[in-house]
Amino acid sequence: MNVERLHQVLRRPIISEKSTNAAESSRQVVFEVLTDATKNEIKTAVEGLFDVSVEGVQVINVRGKVKRFGKTPGKRTNWKKAYVRLAEGDDIDFLGSGA
Amino acid sequence: MDVSVENTGAIGRKMTVKIPAADFDQNIESRLATLAKTVKLPGFRPGKVPLKVVEARYSEQVLHEAAEELISSSYHDAVVQESVETAGPPSIEPKTMTRGEDLEYVATFEVFPQIPRTDIAGTSIVRKSCQPEEEDVTRTIETLRKRRTIWEAGESAAEEGDRLLIDFKGSVNGEPFEGGEAENYPVILGGSTLLPEFEAQLTDLKTGDQGTVDLTFPEDYPNEELAGQPAKFSVDVREVAKPKLPEIDEDFIKSFGVEEGTDEAFRNQILANLEKECSQKVRSDTHEAVMEALLLGNDFEVPETLIREETERAVTAARGQMQQQGLPADTPVDPEQFRNSAERRVRLGLVMHTIVKQREIKPDDNAVRQRLEDMASSYDDPQQFIKWYSEDRSRLSQVEAAVVEDQVVEALLTDADVTDSEVSFEDLMNPTVPDIAQS
């Protein structure tokens, strides 16, 4: 696994009600990741980029919504979401409050 | 709340206020809590944003808001606690503003100065009095006649005092210039409406005459392009009119609102007016003299903020006046030119304020009513005028302020060394030596 690939795997963190709940109840952080990323890649990427240790990764394929513009049918692209469980004591702060 | 005040001058003060970290924190927390209920963020339903997220995003803003609120409220408390009387708003400089620490700030402001003297004991004041005479009445009637001058067009040559209606066209070096042309322009010879040279050359012209006027614009002529230039005007005289003073007859008298139309009633009316004018002038002269005496030798430092405020008011007033004269609103006004008079007003205001407080002078109800009636008497419906004034607190307080001022002057005059002097009406109205130059 080359380093460049690892930088691309994580597309963005997801900050929402559900993700904050997950962070509080089960130490999970949520990312949008490349659709072809593997759990292993995600784990290595998170550990490498945020300097934390990862306990486990759950992924889900999110189907893009079907949207129409008048008669024209349209579809948003599918994407992949990853729930990454961090080891006890580790935390990633996306909000920048502690900085 | 920890407050310490430090003197930085006769009237300058520096106040350091410290607010405990707990109070500061609590204020921030409660602000965040209210904010969390209303804030909208993508990914969260409205009002469901966790406090932690809100804090991360808005802490900076909330910190400032909280500091601002605490500063303004604690400043007020601190002023009361230290019982200082501030003149004008403070300038506030926060020293520390971090969450979890004490909030500390420094407010610099000025206090009202101690007035060294609040009486005019021993100062000599000349109180004038005057009774208009028959001849003053006659003189006034003459002025009125002159104001109603009737112009009678005639065929004779124009001489000093006559009014001409002229058309003129002027040119400099053969070129017409702006403002050098007019039609049906009234000129009174010797009235210096035009350049004296111009008027001199109009003398001896008759109705229908055409003439030319050669002159050189003076070096100090306001229009720089024309100053010092020789110019040629061609002039058509439309009319030469001689002045004729109106007769003092019934119509003349009635036109001044004297219903009876008799000479006697007219003279009485004028005499009454002159007397009124007299007493007003005497009052304002005495007033002025007392004020001047109050300021003399009364040296104290005046709060800069007050002077600046007063100067600003003067500038605004001047701007308004200029606008009425049709000058553009953005004409530059130099505040410096109003500064001295503004400072004088502020000084007087401070002295008066202290006197009123010291002597516990309150507006006398009877005097207020009297003054209102005086003011109302020149209106068609005095009752309505009085009502209009009495109903509004701010308008009434204006009148009360004037009455209080009179009372102060009265009170001050009792300790002063007052000399009464009778002067003639003429001398009172046109004093040769300014009254205030005494002592």
XYZ file of C-alpha atoms in Angstrom, chain B residues 136-331:
196
model
C -36.503 106.878 19.996
C -40.053 106.307 18.857
C -39.667 108.907 16.136
C -36.442 107.314 14.996
C -38.087 103.902 14.844
C -40.916 105.273 12.752
C -38.362 106.770 10.359
C -36.714 103.356 9.973
C -40.085 101.785 9.317
C -40.799 104.389 6.650
C -37.490 103.733 4.976
C -38.236 100.050 4.902
C -41.481 100.768 3.077
C -39.862 103.064 0.521
C -41.973 103.562 -2.586
C -40.062 103.795 -5.843
C -41.400 106.301 -8.339
C -40.151 105.938 -11.863
C -39.247 109.250 -13.477
C -37.438 110.831 -16.375
C -34.716 112.606 -14.454
C -31.069 111.545 -14.442
C -30.011 108.957 -11.880
C -28.372 110.248 -8.748
C -27.266 108.863 -5.412
C -30.045 106.969 -3.651
C -32.051 106.242 -6.790
C -33.006 102.766 -7.851
C -32.220 101.664 -11.383
C -33.493 98.630 -13.226
C -30.807 97.661 -15.702
C -29.866 94.962 -18.183
C -26.173 94.460 -18.449
C -23.769 92.316 -20.397
C -20.139 92.172 -19.398
C -17.018 90.974 -21.121
C -13.374 90.581 -20.239
C -10.957 90.896 -23.198
C -13.942 90.748 -25.542
C -15.108 87.412 -24.103
C -18.359 87.242 -22.117
C -17.883 85.608 -18.719
C -20.105 83.684 -16.406
C -22.305 85.777 -14.128
C -21.561 88.869 -16.191
C -25.063 89.115 -17.563
C -28.392 90.033 -16.021
C -31.757 91.462 -16.976
C -33.998 93.755 -14.998
C -31.422 93.936 -12.259
C -32.264 96.395 -9.460
C -29.408 98.618 -8.305
C -29.661 101.273 -5.635
C -26.971 103.848 -6.218
C -24.778 104.068 -3.163
C -26.257 100.801 -1.868
C -23.098 98.943 -2.866
C -24.956 96.056 -4.510
C -22.450 96.280 -7.353
C -18.833 97.362 -7.447
C -18.565 101.067 -6.485
C -16.876 101.811 -9.820
C -19.842 100.325 -11.641
C -22.363 102.308 -9.656
C -20.454 105.549 -10.132
C -20.651 105.202 -13.886
C -24.414 104.667 -13.769
C -24.962 108.112 -12.320
C -26.599 110.629 -14.676
C -28.123 107.943 -16.900
C -31.819 108.298 -17.730
C -34.609 105.829 -18.443
C -34.009 104.260 -21.862
C -30.359 105.273 -21.953
C -27.683 102.906 -23.118
C -24.191 103.158 -21.823
C -20.964 101.325 -21.346
C -19.144 100.815 -18.103
C -15.399 100.234 -18.019
C -13.856 98.993 -14.866
C -11.106 96.840 -13.487
C -12.067 94.143 -11.049
C -10.327 94.707 -7.730
C -7.379 92.460 -6.891
C -9.259 90.912 -4.005
C -12.361 90.032 -6.039
C -13.719 86.646 -4.864
C -13.656 85.181 -8.366
C -9.971 84.646 -8.955
C -10.212 84.483 -12.714
C -11.700 87.971 -12.832
C -9.659 89.634 -10.103
C -7.526 92.416 -11.478
C -8.965 92.069 -14.995
C -10.309 95.040 -16.941
C -13.914 94.518 -18.021
C -16.438 96.233 -20.260
C -20.170 96.225 -19.601
C -22.870 97.409 -21.936
C -25.832 98.653 -19.951
C -29.477 99.307 -20.875
C -31.328 101.383 -18.328
C -34.944 100.290 -18.135
C -36.052 102.546 -15.360
C -34.762 105.184 -13.008
C -36.847 105.517 -9.867
C -36.629 108.042 -7.054
C -37.260 106.914 -3.508
C -40.302 108.319 -1.775
C -40.972 107.698 1.881
C -44.591 106.808 2.654
C -46.706 109.289 4.598
C -47.580 108.387 8.129
C -51.292 108.068 7.506
C -53.982 105.685 8.619
C -53.174 103.059 5.994
C -49.524 103.093 6.911
C -50.301 102.653 10.578
C -52.880 99.956 9.962
C -50.398 98.002 7.879
C -48.437 97.464 11.097
C -51.413 95.868 12.764
C -52.515 98.883 14.819
C -56.284 98.743 14.383
C -57.176 102.237 15.567
C -54.991 103.814 12.910
C -54.321 106.870 15.025
C -50.928 108.402 15.435
C -51.127 108.140 19.186
C -51.969 104.476 19.243
C -49.162 103.821 16.806
C -46.622 105.635 18.950
C -47.844 103.858 22.068
C -47.551 100.517 20.367
C -44.016 101.283 19.272
C -43.080 102.562 22.690
C -44.371 99.348 24.238
C -42.346 97.299 21.806
C -39.240 99.327 22.467
C -39.694 98.903 26.189
C -39.986 95.177 25.736
C -36.883 95.126 23.596
C -35.119 97.212 26.192
C -35.870 94.967 29.118
C -34.888 91.927 27.087
C -31.610 93.485 26.123
C -30.917 94.612 29.675
C -31.622 91.140 30.880
C -29.377 89.473 28.351
C -26.599 92.008 28.952
C -26.694 91.407 32.683
C -26.835 87.710 32.041
C -23.802 87.891 29.836
C -21.896 89.979 32.362
C -22.677 87.534 35.163
C -21.612 84.572 33.060
C -18.387 86.283 32.115
C -17.699 87.091 35.749
C -18.322 83.458 36.631
C -15.794 82.236 34.117
C -13.173 84.807 35.015
C -10.595 83.391 37.351
C -12.465 80.123 37.452
C -9.767 77.855 36.193
C -10.426 74.157 35.969
C -9.724 71.354 33.589
C -12.623 70.552 31.290
C -13.293 66.937 30.294
C -12.146 66.475 26.738
C -15.114 64.244 25.900
C -17.599 66.961 26.793
C -15.813 69.506 24.627
C -15.713 67.083 21.761
C -19.438 66.371 22.079
C -20.286 70.052 22.183
C -18.026 70.771 19.226
C -19.717 68.027 17.295
C -23.110 69.534 18.023
C -21.881 72.899 16.789
C -20.533 71.323 13.620
C -23.827 69.550 12.986
C -25.702 72.795 13.492
C -23.356 74.593 11.122
C -23.819 71.854 8.534
C -27.587 72.165 8.792
C -27.359 75.893 8.331
C -25.117 75.506 5.312
C -27.526 73.066 3.790
C -30.323 75.568 4.196
C -28.200 78.050 2.328
C -27.990 75.564 -0.505
C -24.394 74.511 -0.036
C -23.604 70.846 -0.628
C -23.938 68.625 2.431
C -20.342 67.476 2.301
C -18.812 70.931 2.502
